[in-house]
Amino acid sequence: MPSETTLVEVSRRPALGIDPRILWGIGLALLIAPLFMAESYRLFQLTLAGIYAIAILGLNIITGYNGQISLGHGAFYAVGAYVAAIMMDKLGLPYWTTLPSAAVICGLVGYGIGFPALRLGGLYLALTTFSLAVAVPQILKYKGIEDWTGGVQGVLVFKPDPPFGLPISADQYLYLLTVVLALGVFLLVRNLMASRIGRAIMAIRDHGLAAEAMGMDAAKLKTSTFAVSAGITGLAGALSAIAIEFVSPDSFQVSLSITLFVGMVVGGVASIIGPVFGGLFVVFVPNLAEEVSKAAPGVIYGIILIVFLFVLPGGVAGLLRRLATWLKRQS
Amino acid sequence: MSGSPAALLEVRDIVIRFGGVTAVGGVSFDVGQHQICGLIGPNGAGKTSLFNCISGFYRPSEGQISLEGQQISDLPRHRMMGLGIGRTFQNLALFRSMTVRQNVLAGAHSQGRAGFLASALRLPSSTREAAAAEDQARALLALLDLEQFAEVPVAGLPFGWQKRVELARALISRPKLLLLDEPAGGLNHSEVDALADLFHDIRRTFQLSILLVEHHMNLVMRVSDKVVALNFGKKIADGTPDEVRATPEVISAYLGEQAHAA
């Protein structure tokens, strides 16, 4: 069947002019190596970077691909984390049940908020989502739900032990779990963006009226996209609660939403692989800044960020894209 | 063929008001099956308002529009493509970040059913659907000589080629009625000449009707089976190109009263 072979060719078009199997091999080796090499704190940071990568991918779907600016995705991250913590601590449910639950609940919350908010669009949507990020930490402190959320104290949870008696530490297991989940989510999102739905998501960003003339129900698609985006970021939040073993309102301040936004831009807007680099950036660069100057890490972080965006205007993904075209021209 | 009982599109007593201004004041006409109909008139005659009404972008203040007997003027505009009305835009409305192929595939959206989950999981139903759309896109790219640009970002193409991409994007869903908003606008002389043949080819290949709004009088008269002329929001002529050309109101609308008197 000629059509199918072409589809396969298109989806497996070699990036960088290298056999994709080699790229996959290198990628897998890079993902597995830290399990054995990194000391436990570094491994924890990499786990965190992986979690942020998932959260940033979620944001990238609505903001990068669909063009709807959200400055409040930290709120969904927080809701996901609290869903996990409450399910584990208050309801005594196993950790793995919290992940799909957090994704579904955050998806529903996202749908409920997106339904009115996306009709505003543009800067108004940015401010609406921003106000969500401002409100959520305070809602979490609210006395009426203190029995569930633990109020200002937050909720303590415990890391799961590796299953099947695997001879690895809890930290190694969490890293592995994060990598596997991230691979799954990234693969699903890649499929989605290459499909008719993905094309519609981008078409609405590029030209809303023309998208509607092509039969795309822009309002409905934007709301669904927002829900999917919130669900993925909520999943990352749940994973973060499990990895950090603690949730509290102060962990989810407004700055978290900005951090996700920074990660998205640094990694590459509207890119699948970009959020991986965004996650690494938001975890490791603040550390680096602290090492350079204990007195003013914020200044150093700011300078690194500006230099980064100046040198790589399309984010890391943009650099990779340019590298790929350059390599293709060479061969 | 004009006004035949087998009309595909029926426009009845359409009135379009913007605030206190009446842009279109009660216009009726038909477009028959496999007919090419030109909509002409001086600037401000109400052509574009009427066009946008038929494509679902405006709602008429009064009157009705129906396609194959189905009332369409109160439906949301994203339903039009699914019902069989494809359109192009006057000043290009392509998806600029996408390649030519992706733009054409986007036109097939209304043909597909796969939702978020089926697409993300690549369920057999969604991949089958995608393969069928890829086939159609390939055929259309070939038909419109766009193959060599398939993987090129659409924003980098010359204007005339971008217009072709819009045409391919509108055709992939196999519309019954193709609405063309100034297809010759911005094209050079030889490109306009090629258009007339292209429209006839398209009608034959896709068995569709075409309604075009166009300033380029030579093209309209050459390509249309039927011409509807508007002036100041009223229909002043409706018939074959020769009939319309000979109508006194049309001559005076285009050349002025004095020229007509002289």
Coordinates of C-alpha atoms in Angstrom, one line a residue:
Chain A
M1 CA 0.0 0.0 0.0
P2 CA 1.8 3.1 -1.2
S3 CA 0.0 5.5 1.1
E4 CA 1.2 3.7 4.3
T5 CA 4.8 3.6 3.2
T6 CA 4.8 7.3 2.6
L7 CA 3.3 8.0 6.0
V8 CA 6.0 5.9 7.6
E9 CA 8.6 7.7 5.6
V10 CA 7.3 11.1 6.7
S11 CA 7.1 10.2 10.3
R12 CA 10.5 8.6 10.4
R13 CA 12.3 11.1 8.2
P14 CA 15.9 11.0 9.5
A15 CA 16.7 14.1 11.5
L16 CA 20.2 15.5 11.1
G17 CA 20.6 13.1 8.2
I18 CA 21.5 10.3 10.7
D19 CA 19.8 7.0 10.9
P20 CA 17.0 7.5 13.4
R21 CA 17.9 4.2 15.2
I22 CA 21.3 5.6 16.1
L23 CA 19.6 8.8 17.5
W24 CA 17.2 6.7 19.5
G25 CA 20.1 4.6 20.8
I26 CA 22.1 7.7 21.9
G27 CA 19.0 9.1 23.5
L28 CA 18.2 6.0 25.5
A29 CA 21.8 5.7 26.6
L30 CA 21.7 9.3 27.8
L31 CA 18.6 8.6 29.7
I32 CA 19.8 5.5 31.4
A33 CA 23.4 6.6 32.1
P34 CA 22.5 8.8 35.1
L35 CA 20.9 5.8 36.9
F36 CA 24.4 4.4 37.5
M37 CA 26.6 7.5 37.3
A38 CA 24.9 10.4 39.1
E39 CA 25.0 10.7 42.9
S40 CA 21.7 10.7 44.5
Y41 CA 21.1 14.5 44.7
R42 CA 22.0 14.9 41.0
L43 CA 19.7 12.1 40.1
F44 CA 16.9 13.8 42.1
Q45 CA 17.6 17.0 40.2
L46 CA 17.3 15.1 36.9
T47 CA 14.1 13.5 38.1
L48 CA 12.8 17.0 38.8
A49 CA 14.0 18.2 35.4
G50 CA 12.0 15.3 33.8
I51 CA 8.9 16.3 35.7
Y52 CA 9.3 19.9 34.7
A53 CA 9.8 18.8 31.1
I54 CA 6.4 17.1 31.2
A55 CA 4.8 20.2 32.8
I56 CA 6.4 22.4 30.2
L57 CA 5.2 20.1 27.4
G58 CA 1.7 20.6 28.7
L59 CA 2.1 24.4 28.6
N60 CA 3.6 24.2 25.2
I61 CA 0.5 22.5 23.7
I62 CA -1.8 25.4 24.6
T63 CA 0.7 28.3 24.4
G64 CA 3.2 27.2 21.8
Y65 CA 1.0 25.2 19.4
N66 CA -2.4 26.8 20.0
G67 CA -1.1 30.3 20.6
Q68 CA -3.2 30.8 23.8
I69 CA -1.0 32.4 26.4
S70 CA -1.2 30.8 29.8
L71 CA 0.6 32.4 32.7
G72 CA -1.1 30.2 35.2
H73 CA -0.1 26.6 34.5
G74 CA 1.5 26.5 37.9
A75 CA -2.0 26.3 39.2
F76 CA -2.7 23.0 37.4
Y77 CA 0.7 21.7 38.6
A78 CA -0.4 22.5 42.2
V79 CA -3.8 20.9 41.8
G80 CA -2.1 17.8 40.4
A81 CA 0.3 17.7 43.3
Y82 CA -2.4 18.1 45.9
V83 CA -4.6 15.4 44.2
A84 CA -1.7 13.0 44.6
A85 CA -0.9 14.0 48.1
I86 CA -4.5 13.8 49.3
M87 CA -5.1 10.5 47.6
M88 CA -2.0 9.0 49.2
D89 CA -2.1 10.5 52.6
K90 CA -5.8 10.9 53.3
L91 CA -7.3 8.1 51.3
G92 CA -4.4 5.7 51.6
L93 CA -4.4 4.9 47.9
P94 CA -1.3 3.6 46.1
Y95 CA 0.9 6.2 44.4
W96 CA 0.3 5.0 40.8
T97 CA -3.4 5.6 41.0
T98 CA -2.8 9.2 41.7
L99 CA -1.1 9.9 38.3
P100 CA -4.1 9.2 36.0
S101 CA -6.5 10.7 38.6
A102 CA -4.5 14.0 38.7
A103 CA -4.4 14.1 34.9
V104 CA -8.1 13.6 34.6
I105 CA -9.0 16.0 37.4
C106 CA -6.7 18.8 36.1
G107 CA -8.1 18.1 32.6
L108 CA -11.6 18.7 33.9
V109 CA -10.6 21.8 35.9
G110 CA -8.8 23.1 32.7
Y111 CA -11.9 22.5 30.7
G112 CA -14.1 24.4 33.2
I113 CA -11.7 27.3 33.3
G114 CA -10.9 27.2 29.6
F115 CA -14.5 27.2 28.5
P116 CA -15.1 30.9 29.5
A117 CA -11.5 32.1 29.5
L118 CA -10.6 31.1 26.0
R119 CA -13.4 33.2 24.6
L120 CA -11.5 36.2 25.9
G121 CA -8.3 35.2 24.2
G122 CA -5.0 37.1 23.8
L123 CA -3.8 39.3 26.7
Y124 CA -7.1 38.8 28.6
L125 CA -6.5 35.0 28.7
A126 CA -3.0 35.7 29.9
L127 CA -4.3 37.8 32.8
T128 CA -7.1 35.4 33.6
T129 CA -4.7 32.4 33.9
F130 CA -2.3 34.7 35.8
S131 CA -5.0 35.4 38.4
L132 CA -5.5 31.7 38.7
A133 CA -1.9 31.3 39.6
V134 CA -2.2 34.1 42.2
A135 CA -5.4 32.6 43.7
V136 CA -4.5 28.9 44.0
P137 CA -1.9 29.1 46.8
Q138 CA -4.3 31.0 48.9
I139 CA -7.2 28.7 48.2
L140 CA -5.0 25.8 49.3
K141 CA -4.6 27.6 52.7
Y142 CA -8.3 28.0 53.1
K143 CA -9.5 26.8 56.6
G144 CA -12.7 25.1 55.2
I145 CA -10.6 22.5 53.4
E146 CA -7.8 22.3 55.9
D147 CA -8.6 18.7 56.9
W148 CA -7.8 17.7 53.3
T149 CA -5.0 20.1 52.3
G150 CA -3.3 20.4 55.7
G151 CA -3.6 24.2 55.4
V152 CA -0.3 26.1 55.7
Q153 CA 1.5 23.0 56.9
G154 CA 0.8 21.1 53.7
V155 CA 0.8 17.3 53.4
L156 CA 3.7 14.8 53.8
V157 CA 3.8 11.7 51.6
F158 CA 6.3 9.0 51.2
K159 CA 8.3 7.8 48.2
P160 CA 7.2 4.5 46.8
D161 CA 9.6 1.5 47.1
P162 CA 10.7 0.0 43.8
P163 CA 8.2 -2.7 42.7
F164 CA 8.9 -6.4 42.0
G165 CA 11.9 -6.3 44.4
L166 CA 14.0 -4.4 41.9
P167 CA 17.6 -4.0 43.3
I168 CA 17.5 -0.2 42.9
S169 CA 17.1 2.7 45.4
A170 CA 13.8 4.6 45.7
D171 CA 15.6 7.6 44.0
Q172 CA 16.6 5.5 41.1
Y173 CA 13.1 4.1 40.8
L174 CA 11.6 7.5 40.8
Y175 CA 14.0 8.6 38.1
L176 CA 13.1 5.6 36.0
L177 CA 9.4 6.1 36.5
T178 CA 9.7 9.7 35.5
V179 CA 11.7 8.8 32.3
V180 CA 9.2 6.1 31.3
L181 CA 6.2 8.4 31.9
A182 CA 7.8 11.3 30.1
L183 CA 8.7 9.1 27.1
G184 CA 5.0 7.9 27.0
V185 CA 3.6 11.4 27.3
F186 CA 6.1 12.9 24.7
L187 CA 5.2 10.1 22.3
L188 CA 1.5 10.6 22.6
V189 CA 1.9 14.4 22.2
R190 CA 4.1 13.9 19.1
N191 CA 1.4 11.6 17.6
L192 CA -1.3 14.1 18.5
M193 CA 0.5 17.1 16.9
A194 CA 1.2 15.1 13.7
S195 CA -2.5 14.3 13.4
R196 CA -5.6 16.1 12.1
I197 CA -6.2 17.4 15.6
G198 CA -2.6 18.7 15.8
R199 CA -3.0 20.5 12.5
A200 CA -6.2 22.1 13.6
I201 CA -4.6 23.2 16.9
M202 CA -1.8 25.0 14.9
A203 CA -4.2 26.2 12.2
I204 CA -6.3 28.0 14.8
R205 CA -3.1 29.7 16.1
D206 CA -2.0 30.7 12.6
H207 CA -5.4 32.0 11.3
G208 CA -8.5 31.5 13.3
L209 CA -11.0 32.6 10.6
A210 CA -9.5 30.4 7.9
A211 CA -9.4 27.5 10.4
E212 CA -13.1 27.9 10.9
A213 CA -13.6 28.1 7.1
M214 CA -11.8 24.7 7.0
G215 CA -14.5 23.2 9.3
M216 CA -12.6 23.5 12.6
D217 CA -14.7 24.4 15.6
A218 CA -12.2 26.8 17.0
A219 CA -14.0 27.4 20.4
K220 CA -14.4 23.7 21.1
L221 CA -10.9 22.8 20.0
K222 CA -9.3 25.5 22.0
T223 CA -11.2 24.4 25.1
S224 CA -10.2 20.7 24.6
T225 CA -6.6 21.7 23.9
F226 CA -6.6 23.7 27.1
A227 CA -7.9 20.7 29.0
V228 CA -5.3 18.3 27.6
S229 CA -2.6 20.9 28.3
A230 CA -3.8 21.3 31.9
G231 CA -4.1 17.5 32.3
I232 CA -0.5 16.9 31.3
T233 CA 0.8 19.6 33.6
G234 CA -1.3 18.2 36.4
L235 CA 0.2 14.8 35.8
A236 CA 3.6 16.3 36.2
G237 CA 2.4 18.0 39.4
A238 CA 1.3 14.7 40.9
L239 CA 4.7 13.2 40.0
S240 CA 6.4 16.1 41.7
A241 CA 4.5 15.5 44.9
I242 CA 5.6 11.9 44.9
A243 CA 9.2 12.8 44.2
I244 CA 9.5 15.6 46.7
E245 CA 7.4 13.8 49.3
F246 CA 5.7 17.0 50.4
V247 CA 3.2 19.6 49.1
S248 CA 2.5 23.0 50.7
P249 CA 1.0 26.2 49.3
D250 CA 4.3 27.9 49.4
S251 CA 5.7 25.4 46.8
F252 CA 3.3 26.7 44.2
Q253 CA 3.6 30.4 44.2
V254 CA 3.1 32.5 41.1
S255 CA 6.8 32.2 40.3
L256 CA 6.2 28.5 39.4
S257 CA 4.0 29.5 36.5
I258 CA 6.7 31.9 35.3
T259 CA 9.3 29.2 35.6
L260 CA 7.2 26.9 33.4
F261 CA 6.8 29.8 30.9
V262 CA 10.6 30.4 30.9
G263 CA 11.3 26.7 30.4
M264 CA 8.9 26.7 27.4
V265 CA 10.6 29.7 25.7
V266 CA 14.1 28.5 26.4
G267 CA 13.5 25.0 25.2
G268 CA 11.6 26.2 22.1
V269 CA 8.1 27.3 21.6
A270 CA 5.9 24.8 19.7
S271 CA 8.4 22.1 19.8
I272 CA 8.1 18.5 21.2
I273 CA 11.7 18.0 22.2
G274 CA 12.2 21.6 23.4
P275 CA 10.5 21.1 26.9
V276 CA 13.3 18.6 27.8
F277 CA 15.8 21.3 27.5
G278 CA 13.4 23.7 29.2
G279 CA 13.2 21.3 32.2
L280 CA 16.9 21.0 32.4
F281 CA 17.3 24.8 32.2
V282 CA 14.9 25.6 35.0
V283 CA 16.4 23.1 37.4
F284 CA 20.1 23.5 36.8
V285 CA 20.6 27.1 35.8
P286 CA 19.3 28.5 39.1
N287 CA 21.8 26.2 40.8
L288 CA 24.5 27.4 38.5
A289 CA 23.6 31.0 39.3
E290 CA 23.8 30.2 43.0
E291 CA 27.3 28.8 42.6
V292 CA 28.5 31.9 40.7
S293 CA 27.1 34.3 43.2
K294 CA 25.6 33.5 46.6
A295 CA 24.7 37.1 47.1
A296 CA 22.7 37.8 44.0
P297 CA 21.7 34.5 42.2
G298 CA 18.7 36.2 40.7
V299 CA 20.9 38.7 38.8
I300 CA 23.1 35.9 37.5
Y301 CA 20.0 33.9 36.5
G302 CA 18.6 36.9 34.7
I303 CA 21.8 37.5 32.8
I304 CA 22.1 33.9 31.8
L305 CA 18.5 33.9 30.6
I306 CA 18.9 37.0 28.5
V307 CA 22.2 35.8 27.0
F308 CA 20.5 32.5 26.3
L309 CA 17.6 34.0 24.5
F310 CA 19.9 36.4 22.6
V311 CA 22.1 33.6 21.4
L312 CA 19.3 31.1 20.8
P313 CA 16.2 33.1 19.7
G314 CA 14.3 29.9 18.7
G315 CA 15.3 28.2 22.0
V316 CA 17.3 25.0 22.0
A317 CA 14.8 23.3 19.6
G318 CA 15.4 26.2 17.2
L319 CA 19.2 25.6 17.4
L320 CA 18.7 21.9 16.7
R321 CA 16.5 22.7 13.7
R322 CA 19.1 25.0 12.3
L323 CA 21.8 22.4 12.9
A324 CA 19.7 19.8 11.1
T325 CA 19.2 22.0 8.0
W326 CA 22.9 22.8 8.0
L327 CA 23.9 19.1 8.2
K328 CA 21.5 18.3 5.4
R329 CA 23.0 20.9 3.2
Q330 CA 26.5 19.5 3.9
S331 CA 25.5 15.9 2.9
Chain B
M1 CA -29.4 27.0 -16.6
S2 CA -30.0 30.1 -14.5
G3 CA -32.8 29.9 -12.0
S4 CA -33.3 26.2 -12.9
P5 CA -35.2 24.1 -10.3
A6 CA -32.1 22.0 -9.8
A7 CA -30.3 25.0 -8.2
L8 CA -27.5 24.1 -5.8
L9 CA -27.4 27.4 -4.0
E10 CA -30.5 29.6 -3.5
V11 CA -30.1 33.1 -2.2
R12 CA -33.4 34.7 -1.3
D13 CA -34.1 38.3 -0.4
I14 CA -30.9 38.8 1.5
V15 CA -30.6 42.0 3.4
I16 CA -27.3 42.9 5.3
R17 CA -27.2 45.9 7.6
F18 CA -24.2 47.2 9.5
G19 CA -25.6 49.5 12.1
G20 CA -27.6 52.0 10.1
V21 CA -26.0 51.2 6.8
T22 CA -27.6 48.8 4.4
A23 CA -24.8 47.0 2.5
V24 CA -27.1 44.6 0.7
G25 CA -30.8 45.4 0.2
G26 CA -32.7 42.4 -0.8
V27 CA -30.8 40.3 -3.3
S28 CA -31.9 36.9 -4.7
F29 CA -30.2 34.7 -7.2
D30 CA -29.4 31.0 -7.8
V31 CA -26.3 29.0 -8.6
G32 CA -27.1 25.9 -10.6
Q33 CA -25.4 22.5 -10.4
H34 CA -21.9 22.6 -12.0
Q35 CA -22.4 26.2 -12.9
I36 CA -19.8 28.9 -12.7
C37 CA -21.4 32.1 -11.5
G38 CA -19.6 35.5 -11.4
L39 CA -20.6 38.1 -8.9
I40 CA -19.6 41.6 -10.1
G41 CA -20.2 45.2 -9.2
P42 CA -18.3 48.4 -8.5
N43 CA -16.6 49.0 -5.2
G44 CA -19.1 49.2 -2.3
A45 CA -21.8 47.4 -4.3
G46 CA -22.1 44.7 -1.5
K47 CA -20.4 41.8 -3.3
T48 CA -18.1 41.0 -0.5
S49 CA -20.8 41.3 2.2
L50 CA -23.0 38.9 0.2
F51 CA -20.0 36.6 -0.3
N52 CA -19.3 36.5 3.4
C53 CA -22.9 35.8 4.1
I54 CA -22.9 32.8 1.8
S55 CA -19.7 31.5 3.4
G56 CA -21.2 31.8 6.8
F57 CA -19.0 34.6 8.0
Y58 CA -21.8 37.1 8.4
R59 CA -25.4 36.4 9.2
P60 CA -28.0 38.1 7.0
S61 CA -30.3 40.6 8.7
E62 CA -33.1 39.2 6.6
G63 CA -33.5 36.6 4.0
Q64 CA -32.5 33.0 3.5
I65 CA -29.7 31.1 1.9
S66 CA -30.0 27.4 1.2
L67 CA -27.7 24.7 -0.2
E68 CA -29.5 21.8 -1.9
G69 CA -32.7 22.9 -0.1
Q70 CA -31.0 23.0 3.3
Q71 CA -31.2 26.3 5.2
I72 CA -27.6 27.3 5.9
S73 CA -27.7 31.0 6.9
D74 CA -28.2 30.3 10.6
L75 CA -25.5 27.7 11.0
P76 CA -22.1 28.4 12.5
R77 CA -19.4 29.0 10.0
H78 CA -17.3 26.0 10.9
R79 CA -20.2 23.8 9.6
M80 CA -20.0 25.2 6.0
M81 CA -17.0 23.1 4.9
G82 CA -18.7 19.9 6.1
L83 CA -21.9 20.8 4.2
G84 CA -19.9 21.2 1.0
I85 CA -19.0 24.9 0.8
G86 CA -15.3 25.5 0.4
R87 CA -13.8 29.0 0.0
T88 CA -10.6 31.0 -0.6
F89 CA -9.8 34.4 0.7
Q90 CA -9.2 37.7 -0.9
N91 CA -5.9 38.5 0.8
L92 CA -4.7 35.0 1.5
A93 CA -5.5 33.3 4.8
L94 CA -3.0 30.4 4.8
F95 CA -1.6 28.7 7.9
R96 CA 1.8 30.4 7.7
S97 CA 3.8 28.3 10.0
M98 CA 2.9 25.1 8.1
T99 CA 4.2 23.5 5.0
V100 CA 2.2 23.5 1.7
R101 CA 1.3 19.8 2.3
Q102 CA 0.1 20.6 5.9
N103 CA -2.0 23.5 4.7
V104 CA -3.7 21.3 2.1
L105 CA -4.3 18.5 4.7
A106 CA -5.8 21.1 7.0
G107 CA -8.5 21.5 4.4
A108 CA -9.5 17.9 4.9
H109 CA -10.4 18.5 8.6
S110 CA -14.1 18.3 8.1
Q111 CA -13.7 14.9 6.4
G112 CA -12.0 13.3 9.5
R113 CA -13.5 11.9 12.6
A114 CA -10.5 11.0 14.8
G115 CA -10.5 12.9 18.1
F116 CA -7.7 13.7 20.6
L117 CA -7.5 10.2 22.0
A118 CA -7.6 8.3 18.8
S119 CA -5.0 10.6 17.2
A120 CA -2.6 10.4 20.2
L121 CA -2.8 6.6 20.4
R122 CA -2.7 6.3 16.6
L123 CA -5.7 4.0 16.6
P124 CA -6.2 2.1 13.3
S125 CA -9.3 4.3 12.5
S126 CA -7.2 7.4 12.8
T127 CA -4.2 6.2 10.8
R128 CA -6.5 4.9 8.0
E129 CA -8.2 8.3 7.9
A130 CA -4.8 10.1 7.8
A131 CA -3.6 7.9 5.0
A132 CA -6.7 8.6 2.9
A133 CA -6.2 12.4 3.5
E134 CA -2.5 12.1 2.5
D135 CA -3.6 10.4 -0.7
Q136 CA -6.0 13.1 -1.5
A137 CA -3.5 15.8 -0.7
R138 CA -0.9 14.2 -3.0
A139 CA -3.4 14.0 -5.8
L140 CA -4.3 17.7 -5.4
L141 CA -0.7 18.8 -5.2
A142 CA -0.1 17.0 -8.4
L143 CA -3.2 18.5 -10.1
L144 CA -2.2 22.1 -9.2
D145 CA 1.5 21.6 -9.9
L146 CA 2.4 22.1 -6.3
E147 CA 4.3 18.8 -5.8
Q148 CA 7.8 20.4 -5.8
F149 CA 6.7 22.7 -3.0
A150 CA 5.0 20.1 -0.8
E151 CA 7.5 20.3 2.1
V152 CA 8.2 24.0 1.7
P153 CA 6.9 26.4 4.4
V154 CA 3.9 28.1 2.7
A155 CA 4.9 31.6 3.8
G156 CA 8.0 31.4 1.6
L157 CA 6.1 30.9 -1.7
P158 CA 5.4 33.6 -4.2
F159 CA 1.9 35.1 -4.0
G160 CA 0.5 33.4 -7.0
W161 CA 1.6 30.0 -5.7
Q162 CA 0.1 30.7 -2.3
K163 CA -3.2 31.3 -4.0
R164 CA -2.9 27.9 -5.6
V165 CA -2.3 26.4 -2.2
E166 CA -5.5 28.0 -0.9
L167 CA -7.4 26.5 -3.9
A168 CA -6.0 23.0 -3.1
R169 CA -6.9 23.5 0.6
A170 CA -10.5 24.4 -0.4
L171 CA -10.8 21.5 -2.9
I172 CA -9.5 18.6 -0.7
S173 CA -12.8 18.3 1.1
R174 CA -14.6 17.9 -2.2
P175 CA -17.0 20.8 -1.9
K176 CA -20.2 21.0 -3.9
L177 CA -19.8 24.8 -4.1
L178 CA -16.5 26.6 -4.3
L179 CA -16.5 30.2 -3.3
L180 CA -13.6 32.3 -4.7
D181 CA -13.0 35.8 -3.4
E182 CA -11.1 37.7 -6.0
P183 CA -9.0 34.8 -7.3
A184 CA -7.3 37.0 -9.9
G185 CA -6.3 39.7 -7.4
G186 CA -2.6 40.4 -7.3
L187 CA -1.9 38.0 -10.2
N188 CA 0.0 39.0 -13.4
H189 CA -1.4 38.9 -16.9
S190 CA -0.4 35.3 -17.8
E191 CA -1.4 33.9 -14.5
V192 CA -4.9 35.4 -14.9
D193 CA -5.1 33.9 -18.4
A194 CA -4.3 30.5 -16.9
L195 CA -7.0 30.8 -14.3
A196 CA -10.0 30.5 -16.7
D197 CA -8.7 27.2 -17.9
L198 CA -7.9 26.1 -14.4
F199 CA -11.5 26.8 -13.2
H200 CA -13.0 24.9 -16.1
D201 CA -10.6 22.0 -15.3
I202 CA -11.6 22.1 -11.7
R203 CA -15.3 22.1 -12.4
R204 CA -14.9 19.1 -14.7
T205 CA -12.7 17.1 -12.3
F206 CA -14.6 17.8 -9.1
Q207 CA -18.1 18.2 -10.6
L208 CA -18.8 21.3 -8.5
S209 CA -20.2 24.8 -8.9
I210 CA -18.2 27.9 -8.5
L211 CA -19.2 31.3 -7.3
L212 CA -16.6 34.0 -7.8
V213 CA -16.4 37.6 -6.7
E214 CA -14.0 39.3 -9.1
H215 CA -12.9 42.7 -10.3
H216 CA -11.2 41.4 -13.4
M217 CA -14.0 41.8 -15.9
N218 CA -12.3 39.9 -18.7
L219 CA -11.9 36.8 -16.5
V220 CA -15.5 36.9 -15.2
M221 CA -17.0 37.3 -18.7
R222 CA -14.7 34.5 -20.1
V223 CA -15.2 31.9 -17.3
S224 CA -18.7 32.4 -16.1
D225 CA -21.9 30.6 -17.3
K226 CA -23.9 33.3 -15.5
V227 CA -23.1 36.7 -14.1
V228 CA -24.9 38.5 -11.3
A229 CA -24.2 42.3 -11.1
L230 CA -24.8 44.4 -8.0
N231 CA -24.8 48.1 -7.5
F232 CA -25.5 49.9 -4.2
G233 CA -26.6 46.7 -2.6
K234 CA -29.2 45.8 -5.3
K235 CA -29.1 43.3 -8.1
I236 CA -29.0 45.2 -11.4
A237 CA -28.5 42.3 -13.8
D238 CA -28.6 38.5 -13.8
G239 CA -27.9 36.4 -16.9
T240 CA -25.3 35.2 -19.4
P241 CA -22.2 37.3 -19.7
D242 CA -23.5 38.7 -23.0
E243 CA -26.8 39.6 -21.5
V244 CA -25.3 41.3 -18.5
R245 CA -22.7 43.2 -20.6
A246 CA -25.6 44.6 -22.6
T247 CA -27.7 45.7 -19.7
P248 CA -27.9 49.5 -19.5
E249 CA -27.7 49.6 -15.7
V250 CA -24.4 47.6 -15.8
I251 CA -22.9 49.9 -18.4
S252 CA -23.8 53.0 -16.4
A253 CA -22.7 51.5 -13.1
Y254 CA -19.3 50.8 -14.6
L255 CA -18.8 53.7 -16.9
G256 CA -21.0 56.4 -15.4
E257 CA -24.3 57.9 -16.5
Q258 CA -22.7 60.2 -19.1
A259 CA -20.9 57.5 -20.9
H260 CA -24.1 55.6 -21.1
A261 CA -26.1 58.6 -22.4
A262 CA -23.4 59.2 -25.0

